GROMACS .gro file of C-alpha atoms in nm:
model
  306
    1MET     CA    1  13.533   4.103  16.683
    2GLU     CA    2  13.509   3.973  17.038
    3PRO     CA    3  13.261   3.699  17.137
    4GLY     CA    4  12.931   3.852  17.243
    5SER     CA    5  13.013   4.190  17.089
    6PRO     CA    6  12.716   4.394  16.960
    7GLN     CA    7  12.591   4.374  16.607
    8VAL     CA    8  12.553   4.691  16.404
    9VAL     CA    9  12.338   4.712  16.091
   10ILE     CA   10  12.351   5.021  15.870
   11LEU     CA   11  12.056   5.032  15.630
   12GLY     CA   12  12.147   5.209  15.307
   13ALA     CA   13  11.994   5.029  15.011
   14GLY     CA   14  11.791   5.316  14.869
   15ARG     CA   15  11.892   5.602  14.643
   16SER     CA   16  12.028   5.909  14.823
   17VAL     CA   17  11.836   6.235  14.823
   18ARG     CA   18  12.164   6.384  14.698
   19GLY     CA   19  12.127   6.199  14.367
   20GLY     CA   20  12.402   5.989  14.217
   21ARG     CA   21  12.559   5.830  14.524
   22PRO     CA   22  12.445   5.607  14.809
   23ALA     CA   23  12.367   5.812  15.119
   24ALA     CA   24  12.658   5.651  15.306
   25MET     CA   25  12.899   5.788  15.043
   26VAL     CA   26  12.789   6.151  15.065
   27ASP     CA   27  13.071   6.384  15.171
   28ILE     CA   28  13.003   6.570  15.494
   29ASP     CA   29  13.320   6.770  15.548
   30GLU     CA   30  13.696   6.733  15.533
   31ASN     CA   31  13.666   6.457  15.795
   32GLY     CA   32  13.495   6.218  15.557
   33ARG     CA   33  13.170   6.074  15.433
   34VAL     CA   34  12.854   5.978  15.617
   35MET     CA   35  12.988   5.624  15.656
   36ASP     CA   36  13.304   5.753  15.824
   37TRP     CA   37  13.094   5.940  16.080
   38LEU     CA   38  12.877   5.633  16.145
   39LEU     CA   39  13.173   5.398  16.182
   40ASP     CA   40  13.336   5.642  16.424
   41ALA     CA   41  13.017   5.670  16.630
   42PHE     CA   42  12.982   5.291  16.663
   43ALA     CA   43  13.351   5.252  16.750
   44VAL     CA   44  13.252   5.346  17.106
   45LEU     CA   45  13.109   4.992  17.134
   46GLY     CA   46  13.457   4.843  17.110
   47ASP     CA   47  13.477   4.593  16.828
   48PRO     CA   48  13.121   4.544  16.701
   49GLU     CA   49  13.023   4.329  16.405
   50ILE     CA   50  12.913   4.583  16.143
   51SER     CA   51  12.700   4.501  15.839
   52PHE     CA   52  12.596   4.746  15.569
   53VAL     CA   53  12.290   4.662  15.360
   54GLY     CA   54  12.331   4.824  15.021
   55GLY     CA   55  12.143   4.838  14.695
   56PHE     CA   56  12.176   5.148  14.479
   57LYS     CA   57  12.541   5.166  14.369
   58ALA     CA   58  12.646   4.933  14.650
   59GLU     CA   59  12.967   4.866  14.458
   60ASP     CA   60  13.085   5.218  14.550
   61VAL     CA   61  13.064   5.124  14.919
   62VAL     CA   62  13.245   4.793  14.860
   63GLU     CA   63  13.527   4.971  14.678
   64ARG     CA   64  13.570   5.242  14.942
   65TYR     CA   65  13.531   5.012  15.246
   66PRO     CA   66  13.671   4.670  15.143
   67ALA     CA   67  13.684   4.543  15.504
   68LEU     CA   68  13.316   4.621  15.566
   69ARG     CA   69  13.064   4.337  15.545
   70VAL     CA   70  12.822   4.443  15.271
   71VAL     CA   71  12.491   4.264  15.213
   72PHE     CA   72  12.314   4.337  14.882
   73ASN     CA   73  11.939   4.395  14.866
   74ARG     CA   74  11.852   4.311  14.505
   75SER     CA   75  11.499   4.445  14.551
   76TRP     CA   76  11.615   4.779  14.692
   77ALA     CA   77  11.397   4.984  14.455
   78ASP     CA   78  11.075   4.819  14.574
   79THR     CA   79  11.138   4.742  14.940
   80GLY     CA   80  11.194   4.931  15.263
   81PRO     CA   81  11.438   4.924  15.555
   82VAL     CA   82  11.285   4.624  15.732
   83GLU     CA   83  11.323   4.408  15.419
   84SER     CA   84  11.688   4.511  15.412
   85LEU     CA   85  11.726   4.424  15.780
   86ALA     CA   86  11.576   4.081  15.710
   87LEU     CA   87  11.882   4.001  15.497
   88VAL     CA   88  12.109   4.017  15.804
   89ALA     CA   89  12.111   3.724  16.047
   90LEU     CA   90  12.057   3.885  16.387
   91ASP     CA   91  12.192   3.692  16.684
   92PRO     CA   92  11.930   3.674  16.966
   93LEU     CA   93  12.209   3.641  17.220
   94ARG     CA   94  12.362   3.980  17.137
   95PRO     CA   95  12.234   4.338  17.132
   96ALA     CA   96  12.186   4.497  16.790
   97TYR     CA   97  12.220   4.860  16.685
   98ILE     CA   98  12.033   4.956  16.368
   99CYS     CA   99  12.038   5.289  16.185
  100TYR     CA  100  11.951   5.454  15.857
  101SER     CA  101  12.250   5.551  15.642
  102ASP     CA  102  12.109   5.899  15.570
  103THR     CA  103  12.144   6.014  15.931
  104VAL     CA  104  12.455   6.113  16.124
  105PHE     CA  105  12.519   6.124  16.496
  106ARG     CA  106  12.810   6.121  16.738
  107ARG     CA  107  12.950   5.863  16.978
  108GLY     CA  108  12.747   6.019  17.257
  109ALA     CA  109  12.423   5.906  17.094
  110VAL     CA  110  12.542   5.544  17.084
  111GLU     CA  111  12.659   5.567  17.445
  112LEU     CA  112  12.315   5.689  17.554
  113LEU     CA  113  12.144   5.395  17.383
  114ALA     CA  114  12.396   5.149  17.526
  115ALA     CA  115  12.317   5.271  17.878
  116ALA     CA  116  11.939   5.241  17.833
  117PRO     CA  117  11.739   4.966  18.007
  118ALA     CA  118  11.675   4.634  17.833
  119GLY     CA  119  11.422   4.634  17.552
  120VAL     CA  120  11.414   4.876  17.260
  121ALA     CA  121  11.607   5.202  17.299
  122VAL     CA  122  11.481   5.451  17.040
  123ALA     CA  123  11.678   5.767  16.962
  124VAL     CA  124  11.438   6.063  16.939
  125ASP     CA  125  11.470   6.439  16.914
  126SER     CA  126  11.245   6.664  17.120
  127THR     CA  127  11.379   6.976  16.941
  128TRP     CA  128  11.249   6.850  16.608
  129ARG     CA  129  11.025   7.148  16.528
  130ARG     CA  130  11.313   7.397  16.532
  131ARG     CA  131  11.615   7.192  16.422
  132TYR     CA  132  11.674   7.413  16.119
  133ASP     CA  133  11.528   7.720  15.950
  134GLY     CA  134  11.297   7.666  15.658
  135ARG     CA  135  11.145   7.341  15.781
  136THR     CA  136  10.796   7.339  15.631
  137ALA     CA  137  10.467   7.195  15.752
  138ALA     CA  138  10.503   6.931  15.480
  139ASP     CA  139  10.846   6.833  15.618
  140LEU     CA  140  10.699   6.790  15.965
  141GLY     CA  141  10.408   6.588  15.829
  142ARG     CA  142  10.639   6.344  15.647
  143ALA     CA  143  10.868   6.299  15.947
  144GLU     CA  144  10.870   5.975  16.147
  145LYS     CA  145  10.720   6.124  16.460
  146VAL     CA  146  10.709   6.004  16.820
  147ARG     CA  147  10.491   6.038  17.128
  148PHE     CA  148  10.658   5.953  17.456
  149ASP     CA  149  10.634   6.028  17.825
  150GLU     CA  150  10.811   5.924  18.144
  151THR     CA  151  10.677   5.570  18.106
  152GLY     CA  152  10.842   5.518  17.767
  153LEU     CA  153  10.754   5.522  17.398
  154LEU     CA  154  10.380   5.557  17.337
  155GLU     CA  155  10.355   5.579  16.959
  156ILE     CA  156  10.583   5.611  16.656
  157GLY     CA  157  10.522   5.669  16.284
  158THR     CA  158  10.446   5.921  16.011
  159SER     CA  159  10.071   5.907  16.075
  160ILE     CA  160  10.094   6.080  16.414
  161ALA     CA  161   9.952   6.432  16.395
  162VAL     CA  162  10.217   6.704  16.416
  163SER     CA  163  10.022   6.872  16.696
  164TRP     CA  164  10.018   6.545  16.893
  165ALA     CA  165  10.384   6.444  16.853
  166ASN     CA  166  10.652   6.559  17.096
  167ALA     CA  167  10.962   6.429  16.914
  168GLU     CA  168  11.099   6.292  16.588
  169PHE     CA  169  11.260   5.951  16.536
  170ALA     CA  170  11.634   6.004  16.482
  171GLY     CA  171  11.686   5.689  16.272
  172LEU     CA  172  11.878   5.490  16.535
  173VAL     CA  173  11.766   5.207  16.766
  174ARG     CA  174  11.926   4.956  17.000
  175LEU     CA  175  11.765   4.617  17.051
  176SER     CA  176  11.849   4.412  17.358
  177PRO     CA  177  11.865   4.033  17.300
  178GLN     CA  178  11.497   4.004  17.400
  179ALA     CA  179  11.404   4.272  17.145
  180VAL     CA  180  11.623   4.107  16.878
  181ALA     CA  181  11.429   3.782  16.923
  182ALA     CA  182  11.096   3.966  16.895
  183ALA     CA  183  11.214   4.151  16.583
  184SER     CA  184  11.328   3.826  16.420
  185ARG     CA  185  10.990   3.666  16.488
  186ALA     CA  186  10.805   3.963  16.338
  187ILE     CA  187  11.021   3.956  16.026
  188ALA     CA  188  10.999   3.577  15.984
  189GLY     CA  189  10.622   3.586  16.032
  190ASN     CA  190  10.573   3.838  15.752
  191ALA     CA  191  10.398   4.070  15.995
  192LEU     CA  192  10.524   4.377  15.809
  193SER     CA  193  10.476   4.514  15.460
  194PRO     CA  194  10.768   4.497  15.214
  195THR     CA  195  10.810   4.876  15.233
  196ALA     CA  196  10.798   4.903  15.614
  197GLY     CA  197  11.040   5.130  15.798
  198LEU     CA  198  11.191   5.091  16.143
  199PRO     CA  199  10.892   5.251  16.324
  200ALA     CA  200  10.667   4.967  16.207
  201LEU     CA  201  10.917   4.712  16.337
  202ILE     CA  202  10.940   4.892  16.671
  203GLU     CA  203  10.561   4.873  16.705
  204GLN     CA  204  10.570   4.499  16.640
  205ILE     CA  205  10.837   4.452  16.906
  206GLN     CA  206  10.628   4.650  17.154
  207ALA     CA  207  10.321   4.442  17.066
  208ALA     CA  208  10.522   4.134  17.169
  209GLY     CA  209  10.551   4.279  17.520
  210VAL     CA  210  10.902   4.421  17.495
  211PRO     CA  211  10.939   4.766  17.659
  212ALA     CA  212  11.048   5.061  17.444
  213HIS     CA  213  11.243   5.355  17.582
  214SER     CA  214  11.286   5.698  17.425
  215ILE     CA  215  11.640   5.839  17.435
  216ASP     CA  216  11.636   6.211  17.361
  217LEU     CA  217  11.931   6.332  17.152
  218GLU     CA  218  11.807   6.692  17.190
  219GLY     CA  219  11.905   6.792  16.837
  220ASP     CA  220  12.250   6.631  16.829
  221TRP     CA  221  12.202   6.447  16.500
  222ALA     CA  222  12.122   6.534  16.138
  223GLU     CA  223  11.963   6.395  15.826
  224LEU     CA  224  12.091   6.441  15.473
  225ASP     CA  225  11.774   6.572  15.312
  226ALA     CA  226  11.835   6.921  15.455
  227ARG     CA  227  12.176   7.078  15.396
  228GLN     CA  228  12.119   7.340  15.665
  229ASP     CA  229  12.049   7.063  15.917
  230LEU     CA  230  12.379   6.894  15.833
  231ALA     CA  231  12.567   7.223  15.855
  232ARG     CA  232  12.412   7.293  16.195
  233PHE     CA  233  12.512   6.947  16.318
  234VAL     CA  234  12.875   6.971  16.204
  235LEU     CA  235  12.940   7.339  16.268
  236GLY     CA  236  12.706   7.393  16.563
  237THR     CA  237  12.608   7.722  16.718
  238LYS     CA  238  12.859   7.920  16.923
  239ALA     CA  239  12.705   7.785  17.244
  240GLU     CA  240  12.715   7.424  17.120
  241SER     CA  241  13.074   7.456  16.996
  242LEU     CA  242  13.189   7.602  17.327
  243GLU     CA  243  13.025   7.319  17.522
  244ARG     CA  244  13.194   7.058  17.300
  245LEU     CA  245  13.529   7.235  17.337
  246ARG     CA  246  13.486   7.255  17.715
  247ARG     CA  247  13.507   6.874  17.736
  248MET     CA  248  13.829   6.855  17.533
  249ASP     CA  249  14.189   6.870  17.655
  250HIS     CA  250  14.312   7.169  17.453
  251GLY     CA  251  14.486   7.384  17.715
  252ALA     CA  252  14.260   7.687  17.665
  253PHE     CA  253  14.028   7.841  17.923
  254ILE     CA  254  13.658   7.856  17.842
  255GLY     CA  255  13.450   8.056  18.086
  256ASP     CA  256  13.109   7.965  18.221
  257SER     CA  257  12.810   8.044  18.003
  258VAL     CA  258  12.432   8.055  18.003
  259SER     CA  259  12.241   8.010  17.677
  260PHE     CA  260  11.871   8.051  17.603
  261THR     CA  261  11.639   8.072  17.305
  262ARG     CA  262  11.452   8.375  17.175
  263ASP     CA  263  11.122   8.212  17.274
  264GLU     CA  264  11.249   8.152  17.629
  265TRP     CA  265  11.351   8.517  17.657
  266ILE     CA  266  11.016   8.643  17.530
  267GLY     CA  267  10.829   8.401  17.754
  268ASP     CA  268  10.997   8.488  18.085
  269GLN     CA  269  11.277   8.743  18.092
  270ALA     CA  270  11.292   8.742  18.473
  271LEU     CA  271  11.355   8.367  18.474
  272ILE     CA  272  11.640   8.403  18.222
  273LEU     CA  273  11.797   8.691  18.419
  274GLY     CA  274  11.775   8.475  18.732
  275ARG     CA  275  11.959   8.194  18.553
  276ILE     CA  276  12.230   8.442  18.452
  277ASP     CA  277  12.263   8.575  18.808
  278VAL     CA  278  12.308   8.221  18.941
  279GLY     CA  279  12.529   8.088  18.662
  280LEU     CA  280  12.740   8.398  18.605
  281PRO     CA  281  12.754   8.596  18.930
  282GLN     CA  282  13.069   8.781  18.823
  283SER     CA  283  13.072   9.081  18.589
  284PRO     CA  284  13.110   9.210  18.326
  285LEU     CA  285  12.923   8.979  18.088
  286ILE     CA  286  12.980   8.909  17.721
  287VAL     CA  287  12.658   8.862  17.521
  288ARG     CA  288  12.678   8.685  17.185
  289SER     CA  289  12.428   8.561  16.931
  290SER     CA  290  12.414   8.184  16.881
  291ALA     CA  291  12.153   8.118  16.613
  292LEU     CA  292  12.101   7.785  16.436
  293SER     CA  293  12.094   7.964  16.099
  294GLU     CA  294  12.393   8.190  16.167
  295ASP     CA  295  12.662   7.994  15.988
  296GLY     CA  296  12.643   7.751  15.697
  297TRP     CA  297  12.872   7.585  15.444
  298ARG     CA  298  12.884   7.896  15.220
  299SER     CA  299  12.773   8.182  15.441
  300SER     CA  300  12.841   8.340  15.777
  301GLY     CA  301  12.636   8.572  15.995
  302ALA     CA  302  12.944   8.727  16.156
  303GLY     CA  303  12.926   9.107  16.183
  304ARG     CA  304  12.566   9.142  16.066
  305HIS     CA  305  12.437   9.281  16.395
  306GLU     CA  306  12.539   9.590  16.586
   0.00000   0.00000   0.00000
């Protein structure tokens, strides 16, 4: 760890929705567990100081990641994420990145937060209503929702009406040194309930006069409580996979493309056709489906349409 390097705190004291393992130890794919994905994402920061706050079966994390600094929350069954965060000594001279252990994201998400202005950078998702098929009204109601505009974060929490929210909290924040100091004061002053989550802490930091910025991940993250969401994140749609491959050095040629949603097509077909004319002036065109629900861990939609 280099002097002045960022701090990273992964909050994973509670029991996983997947049952018998901590969320950080849940297998995602052949590339590893949730923790492996998180550690890879934060590696973009260089050599950060990483702390994991565990509780339920924390010994599994210690055994699998012996070099990781693990802090044990003995009251994990009765307390929330902020109480876990309080167990880590945050340095007010360094930025801090904090995330839930039941969410996954890529290096690009961390890079976006790192480039945000000073204050609190809050990862949000404006595509939250349609991230995966089968998301119920109850799911949306329980979500940690967000209201934001061009001026920054306006409101965050589960109590925001679904009709009023325009994004969902993606479980990842970056605190500049000023925000770290404000967070430490809020925690030390017992301004939050023992079961408080990160949205409540963000509100306290804002109340101290620290600006909060919304960083839109536009669906490029996932949470473990929905298997189809995780499959979508890892596998991606055809359009998403092609865009990721386009940025890689693989020696293959990937042609230009234009993608759009069903709702966009129904809403204004002329606009979509205009985008195609501009983006793909050559012919002929290849038209392919690219649905969020098309492919999963145990099923594929290939060949189902004429």
